[in-house]
Amino acid sequence: MIQGALIAKHLKGIDLQGPLAVGSGMSHAADLFWGFAGYSEEMAKIHGLNVLAEKIELFTAEHASPYAKKAWYKMVVSAEDKGTVKKGQIIGFQAITQGKHLGDLMARWADIIGEKETIWDLPKHNWIHQPLVGNPP
């Protein structure tokens, strides 16, 4: 949608401003949701990019919350400066969750990738966290 809006603006003679359009998508089956934004580790390597990728397993909320579900995340980061890609630049993100839709999360990572942010830019974002508000059951 972003790319289409930019093309329409260009055709009307409006200066193209804003983030790059980043390939992204998501789907689900039963209680399992998955999504991606940017390059996978494999696709980055096909394009000759030396990358670092980290997979982590977390919960979608504080683990003691009855709403907490398992989640797996993977971030793909450039390991070196190459062309227009700089070392530490986030070029891909994938997620799988149980029972938690990924719409807002994947749109946010597509924006981060489109803005060519690095791992050093992440602390400027407000990553909302649900704190433990009582004794766990």
Tab-separated table of N, CA, C and O in Angstrom:
chain	number	residue	atom	x	y	z
A	1	MET	N	0.818	-1.187	0.000
A	1	MET	CA	0.000	0.000	0.000
A	1	MET	C	0.867	1.258	0.000
A	1	MET	O	0.520	2.229	-0.675
A	2	ILE	N	1.959	1.235	0.766
A	2	ILE	CA	2.837	2.399	0.817
A	2	ILE	C	3.435	2.652	-0.556
A	2	ILE	O	3.465	3.779	-1.042
A	3	GLN	N	3.908	1.581	-1.198
A	3	GLN	CA	4.523	1.721	-2.517
A	3	GLN	C	3.512	2.277	-3.522
A	3	GLN	O	3.834	3.168	-4.313
A	4	GLY	N	2.278	1.803	-3.495
A	4	GLY	CA	1.242	2.312	-4.386
A	4	GLY	C	0.967	3.789	-4.156
A	4	GLY	O	0.792	4.560	-5.111
A	5	ALA	N	0.921	4.197	-2.904
A	5	ALA	CA	0.692	5.611	-2.586
A	5	ALA	C	1.843	6.476	-3.095
A	5	ALA	O	1.630	7.572	-3.616
A	6	LEU	N	3.085	5.987	-2.956
A	6	LEU	CA	4.238	6.739	-3.440
A	6	LEU	C	4.208	6.874	-4.961
A	6	LEU	O	4.514	7.939	-5.509
A	7	ILE	N	3.834	5.805	-5.655
A	7	ILE	CA	3.746	5.858	-7.124
A	7	ILE	C	2.669	6.846	-7.549
A	7	ILE	O	2.873	7.650	-8.467
A	8	ALA	N	1.511	6.813	-6.882
A	8	ALA	CA	0.429	7.745	-7.224
A	8	ALA	C	0.885	9.193	-7.019
A	8	ALA	O	0.616	10.061	-7.859
A	9	LYS	N	1.588	9.456	-5.936
A	9	LYS	CA	2.102	10.807	-5.686
A	9	LYS	C	3.097	11.213	-6.768
A	9	LYS	O	3.072	12.347	-7.251
A	10	HIS	N	3.963	10.289	-7.139
A	10	HIS	CA	4.956	10.570	-8.182
A	10	HIS	C	4.259	10.919	-9.500
A	10	HIS	O	4.647	11.869	-10.186
A	11	LEU	N	3.236	10.150	-9.869
A	11	LEU	CA	2.501	10.402	-11.106
A	11	LEU	C	1.810	11.768	-11.088
A	11	LEU	O	1.613	12.384	-12.129
A	12	LYS	N	1.454	12.244	-9.882
A	12	LYS	CA	0.826	13.563	-9.752
A	12	LYS	C	1.866	14.677	-9.653
A	12	LYS	O	1.523	15.838	-9.523
A	13	GLY	N	3.166	14.318	-9.697
A	13	GLY	CA	4.215	15.316	-9.630
A	13	GLY	C	4.609	15.720	-8.227
A	13	GLY	O	5.313	16.708	-8.024
A	14	ILE	N	4.166	14.959	-7.234
A	14	ILE	CA	4.499	15.253	-5.836
A	14	ILE	C	5.827	14.592	-5.499
A	14	ILE	O	6.074	13.435	-5.850
A	15	ASP	N	6.703	15.328	-4.822
A	15	ASP	CA	8.010	14.803	-4.429
A	15	ASP	C	7.837	13.560	-3.559
A	15	ASP	O	7.030	13.546	-2.632
A	16	LEU	N	8.584	12.504	-3.867
A	16	LEU	CA	8.496	11.260	-3.109
A	16	LEU	C	9.262	11.383	-1.792
A	16	LEU	O	10.474	11.513	-1.781
A	17	GLN	N	8.550	11.357	-0.705
A	17	GLN	CA	9.130	11.391	0.628
A	17	GLN	C	8.596	10.199	1.406
A	17	GLN	O	7.537	9.680	1.113
A	18	GLY	N	9.320	9.814	2.444
A	18	GLY	CA	8.821	8.742	3.298
A	18	GLY	C	9.689	7.507	3.217
A	18	GLY	O	10.654	7.450	2.464
A	19	PRO	N	9.319	6.512	3.997
A	19	PRO	CA	10.126	5.288	4.045
A	19	PRO	C	10.034	4.493	2.755
A	19	PRO	O	9.075	4.632	1.999
A	20	LEU	N	11.055	3.690	2.521
A	20	LEU	CA	11.018	2.770	1.396
A	20	LEU	C	9.919	1.746	1.626
A	20	LEU	O	9.573	1.421	2.754
A	21	ALA	N	9.354	1.232	0.550
A	21	ALA	CA	8.397	0.145	0.666
A	21	ALA	C	9.187	-1.141	0.891
A	21	ALA	O	10.128	-1.430	0.168
A	22	VAL	N	8.846	-1.883	1.906
A	22	VAL	CA	9.561	-3.099	2.281
A	22	VAL	C	8.626	-4.285	2.100
A	22	VAL	O	7.481	-4.244	2.550
A	23	GLY	N	9.130	-5.332	1.437
A	23	GLY	CA	8.338	-6.544	1.292
A	23	GLY	C	8.009	-7.114	2.653
A	23	GLY	O	8.874	-7.257	3.506
A	24	SER	N	6.734	-7.390	2.882
A	24	SER	CA	6.318	-7.963	4.156
A	24	SER	C	5.032	-8.734	3.947
A	24	SER	O	4.339	-8.564	2.945
A	25	GLY	N	4.733	-9.579	4.890
A	25	GLY	CA	3.506	-10.354	4.810
A	25	GLY	C	3.273	-11.120	6.091
A	25	GLY	O	4.149	-11.186	6.957
A	26	MET	N	2.087	-11.668	6.198
A	26	MET	CA	1.765	-12.484	7.369
A	26	MET	C	0.568	-13.360	7.049
A	26	MET	O	-0.168	-13.104	6.099
A	27	SER	N	0.414	-14.385	7.848
A	27	SER	CA	-0.709	-15.296	7.688
A	27	SER	C	-0.893	-16.059	8.992
A	27	SER	O	-0.170	-15.834	9.962
A	28	HIS	N	-1.862	-16.948	8.996
A	28	HIS	CA	-2.062	-17.784	10.179
A	28	HIS	C	-2.854	-19.037	9.813
A	28	HIS	O	-3.511	-19.095	8.783
A	29	ALA	N	-2.732	-20.003	10.670
A	29	ALA	CA	-3.522	-21.219	10.590
A	29	ALA	C	-3.806	-21.647	12.015
A	29	ALA	O	-2.892	-21.711	12.845
A	30	ALA	N	-5.079	-21.878	12.303
A	30	ALA	CA	-5.508	-22.226	13.659
A	30	ALA	C	-4.987	-21.169	14.629
A	30	ALA	O	-5.274	-19.998	14.465
A	31	ASP	N	-4.180	-21.552	15.598
A	31	ASP	CA	-3.694	-20.640	16.640
A	31	ASP	C	-2.265	-20.171	16.387
A	31	ASP	O	-1.647	-19.578	17.257
A	32	LEU	N	-1.722	-20.412	15.204
A	32	LEU	CA	-0.333	-20.067	14.894
A	32	LEU	C	-0.302	-18.940	13.866
A	32	LEU	O	-0.888	-19.042	12.791
A	33	PHE	N	0.397	-17.849	14.217
A	33	PHE	CA	0.528	-16.683	13.342
A	33	PHE	C	1.989	-16.536	12.951
A	33	PHE	O	2.875	-16.752	13.773
A	34	TRP	N	2.251	-16.135	11.698
A	34	TRP	CA	3.629	-15.900	11.291
A	34	TRP	C	3.676	-14.700	10.353
A	34	TRP	O	2.707	-14.372	9.693
A	35	GLY	N	4.847	-14.042	10.344
A	35	GLY	CA	5.001	-12.879	9.491
A	35	GLY	C	6.465	-12.605	9.201
A	35	GLY	O	7.358	-13.138	9.866
A	36	PHE	N	6.699	-11.758	8.186
A	36	PHE	CA	8.063	-11.386	7.837
A	36	PHE	C	8.073	-9.955	7.324
A	36	PHE	O	7.052	-9.436	6.859
A	37	ALA	N	9.216	-9.332	7.410
A	37	ALA	CA	9.461	-8.019	6.805
A	37	ALA	C	10.913	-8.025	6.346
A	37	ALA	O	11.804	-8.455	7.077
A	38	GLY	N	11.154	-7.555	5.135
A	38	GLY	CA	12.518	-7.496	4.622
A	38	GLY	C	13.056	-8.859	4.222
A	38	GLY	O	12.306	-9.774	3.876
A	39	TYR	N	14.376	-8.980	4.291
A	39	TYR	CA	15.065	-10.188	3.846
A	39	TYR	C	15.087	-11.274	4.913
A	39	TYR	O	15.253	-10.992	6.086
A	40	SER	N	14.993	-12.508	4.461
A	40	SER	CA	15.318	-13.642	5.325
A	40	SER	C	16.840	-13.771	5.314
A	40	SER	O	17.524	-13.181	4.462
A	41	GLU	N	17.363	-14.545	6.215
A	41	GLU	CA	18.810	-14.790	6.249
A	41	GLU	C	19.271	-15.413	4.930
A	41	GLU	O	20.292	-15.016	4.365
A	42	GLU	N	18.497	-16.352	4.420
A	42	GLU	CA	18.849	-17.036	3.184
A	42	GLU	C	18.832	-16.085	1.988
A	42	GLU	O	19.719	-16.118	1.138
A	43	MET	N	17.807	-15.224	1.906
A	43	MET	CA	17.707	-14.291	0.786
A	43	MET	C	18.839	-13.263	0.830
A	43	MET	O	19.397	-12.909	-0.212
A	44	ALA	N	19.208	-12.803	2.005
A	44	ALA	CA	20.322	-11.853	2.122
A	44	ALA	C	21.603	-12.484	1.586
A	44	ALA	O	22.365	-11.844	0.854
A	45	LYS	N	21.842	-13.743	1.931
A	45	LYS	CA	23.052	-14.427	1.466
A	45	LYS	C	23.034	-14.607	-0.051
A	45	LYS	O	24.067	-14.473	-0.708
A	46	ILE	N	21.855	-14.893	-0.633
A	46	ILE	CA	21.736	-15.011	-2.091
A	46	ILE	C	22.139	-13.699	-2.760
A	46	ILE	O	22.750	-13.695	-3.824
A	47	HIS	N	21.829	-12.579	-2.111
A	47	HIS	CA	22.165	-11.259	-2.651
A	47	HIS	C	23.565	-10.796	-2.248
A	47	HIS	O	23.913	-9.631	-2.445
A	48	GLY	N	24.365	-11.711	-1.689
A	48	GLY	CA	25.751	-11.409	-1.382
A	48	GLY	C	25.981	-10.592	-0.128
A	48	GLY	O	27.054	-10.006	0.043
A	49	LEU	N	24.997	-10.548	0.761
A	49	LEU	CA	25.152	-9.794	2.000
A	49	LEU	C	25.625	-10.715	3.119
A	49	LEU	O	25.058	-11.791	3.334
A	50	ASN	N	26.657	-10.303	3.821
A	50	ASN	CA	27.136	-11.021	4.993
A	50	ASN	C	26.297	-10.549	6.171
A	50	ASN	O	26.277	-9.358	6.488
A	51	VAL	N	25.568	-11.469	6.794
A	51	VAL	CA	24.629	-11.083	7.849
A	51	VAL	C	24.849	-11.856	9.140
A	51	VAL	O	25.472	-12.920	9.151
A	52	LEU	N	24.308	-11.295	10.182
A	52	LEU	CA	24.185	-11.964	11.469
A	52	LEU	C	22.696	-12.122	11.720
A	52	LEU	O	21.919	-11.208	11.422
A	53	ALA	N	22.286	-13.264	12.232
A	53	ALA	CA	20.872	-13.488	12.521
A	53	ALA	C	20.758	-14.077	13.917
A	53	ALA	O	21.535	-14.954	14.297
A	54	GLU	N	19.810	-13.582	14.658
A	54	GLU	CA	19.599	-14.055	16.029
A	54	GLU	C	18.149	-14.481	16.185
A	54	GLU	O	17.231	-13.739	15.847
A	55	LYS	N	17.954	-15.691	16.700
A	55	LYS	CA	16.615	-16.198	16.981
A	55	LYS	C	16.417	-16.196	18.494
A	55	LYS	O	17.313	-16.606	19.236
A	56	ILE	N	15.265	-15.726	18.941
A	56	ILE	CA	14.970	-15.769	20.370
A	56	ILE	C	13.544	-16.271	20.580
A	56	ILE	O	12.679	-16.096	19.729
A	57	GLU	N	13.329	-16.896	21.719
A	57	GLU	CA	11.998	-17.340	22.110
A	57	GLU	C	11.572	-16.501	23.303
A	57	GLU	O	12.306	-16.402	24.290
A	58	LEU	N	10.418	-15.875	23.188
A	58	LEU	CA	9.885	-15.026	24.255
A	58	LEU	C	8.411	-15.341	24.445
A	58	LEU	O	7.892	-16.302	23.881
A	59	PHE	N	7.746	-14.495	25.199
A	59	PHE	CA	6.304	-14.567	25.343
A	59	PHE	C	5.699	-13.287	24.792
A	59	PHE	O	6.355	-12.247	24.738
A	60	THR	N	4.438	-13.327	24.413
A	60	THR	CA	3.768	-12.150	23.862
A	60	THR	C	3.360	-11.159	24.946
A	60	THR	O	2.950	-10.051	24.646
A	61	ALA	N	3.464	-11.554	26.197
A	61	ALA	CA	3.167	-10.696	27.351
A	61	ALA	C	3.996	-11.240	28.514
A	61	ALA	O	4.689	-12.251	28.376
A	62	GLU	N	3.926	-10.580	29.647
A	62	GLU	CA	4.620	-11.084	30.838
A	62	GLU	C	4.256	-12.549	31.015
A	62	GLU	O	3.084	-12.915	30.943
A	63	HIS	N	5.258	-13.403	31.227
A	63	HIS	CA	5.008	-14.851	31.201
A	63	HIS	C	3.989	-15.311	32.249
A	63	HIS	O	3.350	-16.330	32.080
A	64	ALA	N	3.800	-14.559	33.326
A	64	ALA	CA	2.827	-14.937	34.346
A	64	ALA	C	1.400	-14.544	33.966
A	64	ALA	O	0.445	-14.983	34.589
A	65	SER	N	1.255	-13.732	32.915
A	65	SER	CA	-0.064	-13.287	32.482
A	65	SER	C	-0.841	-14.443	31.865
A	65	SER	O	-0.277	-15.246	31.121
A	66	PRO	N	-2.132	-14.521	32.140
A	66	PRO	CA	-2.932	-15.575	31.490
A	66	PRO	C	-3.030	-15.368	29.975
A	66	PRO	O	-3.410	-16.265	29.250
A	67	TYR	N	-2.678	-14.168	29.503
A	67	TYR	CA	-2.717	-13.877	28.071
A	67	TYR	C	-1.390	-14.157	27.377
A	67	TYR	O	-1.288	-14.013	26.168
A	68	ALA	N	-0.362	-14.511	28.116
A	68	ALA	CA	0.959	-14.753	27.534
A	68	ALA	C	0.943	-16.013	26.670
A	68	ALA	O	0.440	-17.052	27.072
A	69	LYS	N	1.483	-15.872	25.478
A	69	LYS	CA	1.626	-16.989	24.543
A	69	LYS	C	3.076	-17.027	24.087
A	69	LYS	O	3.774	-16.018	24.091
A	70	LYS	N	3.527	-18.189	23.638
A	70	LYS	CA	4.901	-18.301	23.154
A	70	LYS	C	5.060	-17.548	21.838
A	70	LYS	O	4.143	-17.464	21.030
A	71	ALA	N	6.267	-17.012	21.653
A	71	ALA	CA	6.587	-16.287	20.430
A	71	ALA	C	8.050	-16.540	20.082
A	71	ALA	O	8.896	-16.652	20.973
A	72	TRP	N	8.329	-16.634	18.789
A	72	TRP	CA	9.687	-16.805	18.299
A	72	TRP	C	9.968	-15.680	17.320
A	72	TRP	O	9.171	-15.428	16.415
A	73	TYR	N	11.106	-15.011	17.511
A	73	TYR	CA	11.478	-13.876	16.680
A	73	TYR	C	12.872	-14.098	16.105
A	73	TYR	O	13.720	-14.708	16.755
A	74	LYS	N	13.103	-13.558	14.911
A	74	LYS	CA	14.422	-13.626	14.293
A	74	LYS	C	14.690	-12.298	13.603
A	74	LYS	O	13.867	-11.824	12.814
A	75	MET	N	15.833	-11.694	13.913
A	75	MET	CA	16.244	-10.446	13.284
A	75	MET	C	17.472	-10.714	12.437
A	75	MET	O	18.378	-11.427	12.859
A	76	VAL	N	17.495	-10.146	11.231
A	76	VAL	CA	18.613	-10.293	10.305
A	76	VAL	C	19.279	-8.926	10.162
A	76	VAL	O	18.616	-7.945	9.829
A	77	VAL	N	20.602	-8.890	10.419
A	77	VAL	CA	21.350	-7.642	10.469
A	77	VAL	C	22.579	-7.750	9.582
A	77	VAL	O	23.250	-8.792	9.561
A	78	SER	N	22.900	-6.677	8.878
A	78	SER	CA	24.105	-6.662	8.045
A	78	SER	C	25.348	-6.698	8.934
A	78	SER	O	25.457	-5.946	9.897
A	79	ALA	N	26.287	-7.564	8.588
A	79	ALA	CA	27.527	-7.703	9.362
A	79	ALA	C	28.629	-6.785	8.849
A	79	ALA	O	29.708	-6.722	9.434
A	80	GLU	N	28.376	-6.070	7.747
A	80	GLU	CA	29.402	-5.213	7.156
A	80	GLU	C	28.761	-4.130	6.307
A	80	GLU	O	27.589	-4.232	5.935
A	81	ASP	N	29.534	-3.097	6.000
A	81	ASP	CA	29.104	-2.088	5.029
A	81	ASP	C	29.232	-2.708	3.645
A	81	ASP	O	30.265	-3.287	3.312
A	82	LYS	N	28.168	-2.609	2.851
A	82	LYS	CA	28.223	-3.120	1.483
A	82	LYS	C	27.215	-2.348	0.639
A	82	LYS	O	26.008	-2.431	0.874
A	83	GLY	N	27.722	-1.583	-0.321
A	83	GLY	CA	26.845	-0.761	-1.143
A	83	GLY	C	26.116	0.253	-0.283
A	83	GLY	O	26.727	0.997	0.469
A	84	THR	N	24.786	0.256	-0.374
A	84	THR	CA	23.984	1.197	0.414
A	84	THR	C	23.590	0.640	1.777
A	84	THR	O	22.914	1.315	2.538
A	85	VAL	N	24.013	-0.580	2.069
A	85	VAL	CA	23.698	-1.208	3.352
A	85	VAL	C	24.863	-0.995	4.305
A	85	VAL	O	26.011	-1.242	3.958
A	86	LYS	N	24.554	-0.531	5.509
A	86	LYS	CA	25.617	-0.269	6.474
A	86	LYS	C	25.661	-1.350	7.554
A	86	LYS	O	24.668	-2.031	7.821
A	87	LYS	N	26.821	-1.507	8.147
A	87	LYS	CA	27.006	-2.488	9.220
A	87	LYS	C	26.022	-2.194	10.350
A	87	LYS	O	25.846	-1.056	10.757
A	88	GLY	N	25.362	-3.238	10.816
A	88	GLY	CA	24.389	-3.100	11.896
A	88	GLY	C	22.990	-2.766	11.427
A	88	GLY	O	22.059	-2.729	12.232
A	89	GLN	N	22.808	-2.553	10.118
A	89	GLN	CA	21.487	-2.217	9.590
A	89	GLN	C	20.573	-3.434	9.657
A	89	GLN	O	20.958	-4.540	9.283
A	90	ILE	N	19.377	-3.223	10.144
A	90	ILE	CA	18.390	-4.298	10.224
A	90	ILE	C	17.779	-4.453	8.841
A	90	ILE	O	17.196	-3.510	8.306
A	91	ILE	N	17.931	-5.640	8.251
A	91	ILE	CA	17.428	-5.845	6.895
A	91	ILE	C	16.305	-6.886	6.841
A	91	ILE	O	15.706	-7.090	5.792
A	92	GLY	N	16.017	-7.537	7.979
A	92	GLY	CA	14.943	-8.521	7.986
A	92	GLY	C	14.462	-8.846	9.387
A	92	GLY	O	15.211	-8.693	10.360
A	93	PHE	N	13.215	-9.268	9.465
A	93	PHE	CA	12.626	-9.679	10.739
A	93	PHE	C	11.538	-10.692	10.450
A	93	PHE	O	10.744	-10.512	9.527
A	94	GLN	N	11.523	-11.780	11.221
A	94	GLN	CA	10.477	-12.786	11.112
A	94	GLN	C	9.926	-13.070	12.505
A	94	GLN	O	10.641	-12.944	13.498
A	95	ALA	N	8.657	-13.460	12.554
A	95	ALA	CA	8.022	-13.764	13.838
A	95	ALA	C	7.024	-14.894	13.668
A	95	ALA	O	6.379	-15.012	12.624
A	96	ILE	N	6.907	-15.695	14.720
A	96	ILE	CA	5.871	-16.722	14.825
A	96	ILE	C	5.318	-16.610	16.237
A	96	ILE	O	6.081	-16.552	17.203
A	97	THR	N	3.995	-16.557	16.359
A	97	THR	CA	3.383	-16.481	17.679
A	97	THR	C	2.223	-17.457	17.777
A	97	THR	O	1.625	-17.838	16.772
A	98	GLN	N	1.913	-17.809	18.991
A	98	GLN	CA	0.735	-18.624	19.258
A	98	GLN	C	-0.367	-17.693	19.761
A	98	GLN	O	-0.186	-17.004	20.766
A	99	GLY	N	-1.474	-17.633	19.053
A	99	GLY	CA	-2.632	-16.892	19.520
A	99	GLY	C	-2.488	-15.385	19.559
A	99	GLY	O	-3.252	-14.718	20.236
A	100	LYS	N	-1.543	-14.802	18.839
A	100	LYS	CA	-1.346	-13.352	18.862
A	100	LYS	C	-1.141	-12.856	17.435
A	100	LYS	O	-0.161	-13.200	16.786
A	101	HIS	N	-2.086	-12.051	16.940
A	101	HIS	CA	-1.997	-11.504	15.588
A	101	HIS	C	-0.770	-10.607	15.475
A	101	HIS	O	-0.408	-9.909	16.421
A	102	LEU	N	-0.122	-10.587	14.303
A	102	LEU	CA	1.143	-9.872	14.128
A	102	LEU	C	1.021	-8.568	13.333
A	102	LEU	O	2.031	-7.961	12.992
A	103	GLY	N	-0.190	-8.119	13.044
A	103	GLY	CA	-0.379	-6.952	12.190
A	103	GLY	C	0.431	-5.733	12.587
A	103	GLY	O	1.207	-5.204	11.802
A	104	ASP	N	0.286	-5.261	13.795
A	104	ASP	CA	0.992	-4.057	14.230
A	104	ASP	C	2.494	-4.286	14.310
A	104	ASP	O	3.276	-3.413	13.936
A	105	LEU	N	2.902	-5.440	14.788
A	105	LEU	CA	4.328	-5.726	14.946
A	105	LEU	C	5.036	-5.763	13.590
A	105	LEU	O	6.101	-5.163	13.423
A	106	MET	N	4.460	-6.437	12.600
A	106	MET	CA	5.127	-6.546	11.306
A	106	MET	C	5.156	-5.202	10.588
A	106	MET	O	6.137	-4.871	9.927
A	107	ALA	N	4.108	-4.397	10.724
A	107	ALA	CA	4.115	-3.055	10.125
A	107	ALA	C	5.225	-2.205	10.755
A	107	ALA	O	5.918	-1.462	10.060
A	108	ARG	N	5.406	-2.336	12.057
A	108	ARG	CA	6.458	-1.570	12.744
A	108	ARG	C	7.844	-1.982	12.258
A	108	ARG	O	8.695	-1.138	11.991
A	109	TRP	N	8.085	-3.293	12.120
A	109	TRP	CA	9.395	-3.752	11.642
A	109	TRP	C	9.606	-3.380	10.178
A	109	TRP	O	10.732	-3.059	9.780
A	110	ALA	N	8.560	-3.371	9.352
A	110	ALA	CA	8.704	-2.928	7.961
A	110	ALA	C	9.138	-1.465	7.928
A	110	ALA	O	9.988	-1.088	7.120
A	111	ASP	N	8.584	-0.637	8.806
A	111	ASP	CA	8.990	0.770	8.881
A	111	ASP	C	10.445	0.901	9.338
A	111	ASP	O	11.204	1.703	8.792
A	112	ILE	N	10.845	0.126	10.339
A	112	ILE	CA	12.226	0.168	10.850
A	112	ILE	C	13.199	-0.212	9.735
A	112	ILE	O	14.215	0.454	9.521
A	113	ILE	N	12.874	-1.260	8.992
A	113	ILE	CA	13.734	-1.704	7.890
A	113	ILE	C	13.734	-0.663	6.771
A	113	ILE	O	14.778	-0.330	6.226
A	114	GLY	N	12.569	-0.132	6.438
A	114	GLY	CA	12.455	0.867	5.380
A	114	GLY	C	13.218	2.150	5.685
A	114	GLY	O	13.740	2.805	4.786
A	115	GLU	N	13.299	2.506	6.943
A	115	GLU	CA	14.043	3.703	7.353
A	115	GLU	C	15.542	3.434	7.459
A	115	GLU	O	16.303	4.314	7.842
A	116	LYS	N	15.949	2.190	7.152
A	116	LYS	CA	17.356	1.776	7.203
A	116	LYS	C	17.957	1.968	8.593
A	116	LYS	O	19.102	2.374	8.748
A	117	GLU	N	17.170	1.652	9.606
A	117	GLU	CA	17.651	1.780	10.974
A	117	GLU	C	18.621	0.654	11.297
A	117	GLU	O	18.613	-0.406	10.675
A	118	THR	N	19.447	0.893	12.295
A	118	THR	CA	20.435	-0.088	12.740
A	118	THR	C	20.032	-0.614	14.116
A	118	THR	O	19.112	-0.089	14.758
A	119	ILE	N	20.770	-1.605	14.553
A	119	ILE	CA	20.503	-2.134	15.889
A	119	ILE	C	20.739	-1.070	16.954
A	119	ILE	O	20.144	-1.123	18.023
A	120	TRP	N	21.565	-0.079	16.646
A	120	TRP	CA	21.843	0.992	17.606
A	120	TRP	C	20.714	2.010	17.666
A	120	TRP	O	20.656	2.826	18.575
A	121	ASP	N	19.791	1.965	16.698
A	121	ASP	CA	18.630	2.856	16.704
A	121	ASP	C	17.469	2.292	17.525
A	121	ASP	O	16.563	3.033	17.894
A	122	LEU	N	17.473	1.000	17.810
A	122	LEU	CA	16.326	0.372	18.472
A	122	LEU	C	15.975	0.966	19.836
A	122	LEU	O	14.790	1.072	20.159
A	123	PRO	N	16.950	1.378	20.657
A	123	PRO	CA	16.565	1.930	21.965
A	123	PRO	C	15.717	3.196	21.893
A	123	PRO	O	15.035	3.533	22.858
A	124	LYS	N	15.694	3.891	20.759
A	124	LYS	CA	14.872	5.104	20.652
A	124	LYS	C	13.384	4.785	20.529
A	124	LYS	O	12.547	5.649	20.707
A	125	HIS	N	13.061	3.537	20.233
A	125	HIS	CA	11.660	3.129	20.118
A	125	HIS	C	11.091	2.799	21.491
A	125	HIS	O	11.795	2.295	22.364
A	126	ASN	N	9.808	3.055	21.653
A	126	ASN	CA	9.125	2.712	22.896
A	126	ASN	C	8.532	1.317	22.729
A	126	ASN	O	7.515	1.143	22.071
A	127	TRP	N	9.190	0.344	23.315
A	127	TRP	CA	8.719	-1.043	23.240
A	127	TRP	C	7.885	-1.301	24.485
A	127	TRP	O	8.409	-1.572	25.558
A	128	ILE	N	6.574	-1.185	24.343
A	128	ILE	CA	5.669	-1.311	25.485
A	128	ILE	C	5.758	-2.720	26.050
A	128	ILE	O	5.769	-3.705	25.336
A	129	HIS	N	5.794	-2.785	27.377
A	129	HIS	CA	5.930	-4.058	28.078
A	129	HIS	C	4.841	-4.141	29.132
A	129	HIS	O	4.543	-3.151	29.791
A	130	GLN	N	4.260	-5.287	29.266
A	130	GLN	CA	3.253	-5.494	30.298
A	130	GLN	C	3.952	-6.011	31.542
A	130	GLN	O	4.382	-7.156	31.598
A	131	PRO	N	4.101	-5.193	32.578
A	131	PRO	CA	4.808	-5.648	33.772
A	131	PRO	C	3.974	-6.622	34.598
A	131	PRO	O	2.756	-6.656	34.470
A	132	LEU	N	4.642	-7.354	35.407
A	132	LEU	CA	3.971	-8.244	36.348
A	132	LEU	C	3.258	-7.375	37.376
A	132	LEU	O	3.865	-6.513	37.995
A	133	VAL	N	1.950	-7.540	37.531
A	133	VAL	CA	1.190	-6.673	38.417
A	133	VAL	C	0.622	-7.423	39.614
A	133	VAL	O	-0.323	-6.975	40.232
A	134	GLY	N	1.209	-8.516	39.967
A	134	GLY	CA	0.739	-9.277	41.120
A	134	GLY	C	1.475	-10.600	41.184
A	134	GLY	O	2.369	-10.863	40.403
A	135	ASN	N	1.092	-11.399	42.155
A	135	ASN	CA	1.728	-12.695	42.303
A	135	ASN	C	1.283	-13.610	41.159
A	135	ASN	O	0.098	-13.648	40.828
A	136	PRO	N	2.221	-14.342	40.583
A	136	PRO	CA	1.836	-15.281	39.519
A	136	PRO	C	0.945	-16.378	40.082
A	136	PRO	O	1.055	-16.739	41.258
A	137	PRO	N	0.024	-16.878	39.269
A	137	PRO	CA	-0.873	-17.941	39.745
A	137	PRO	C	-0.124	-19.221	40.069
A	137	PRO	O	0.971	-19.439	39.628
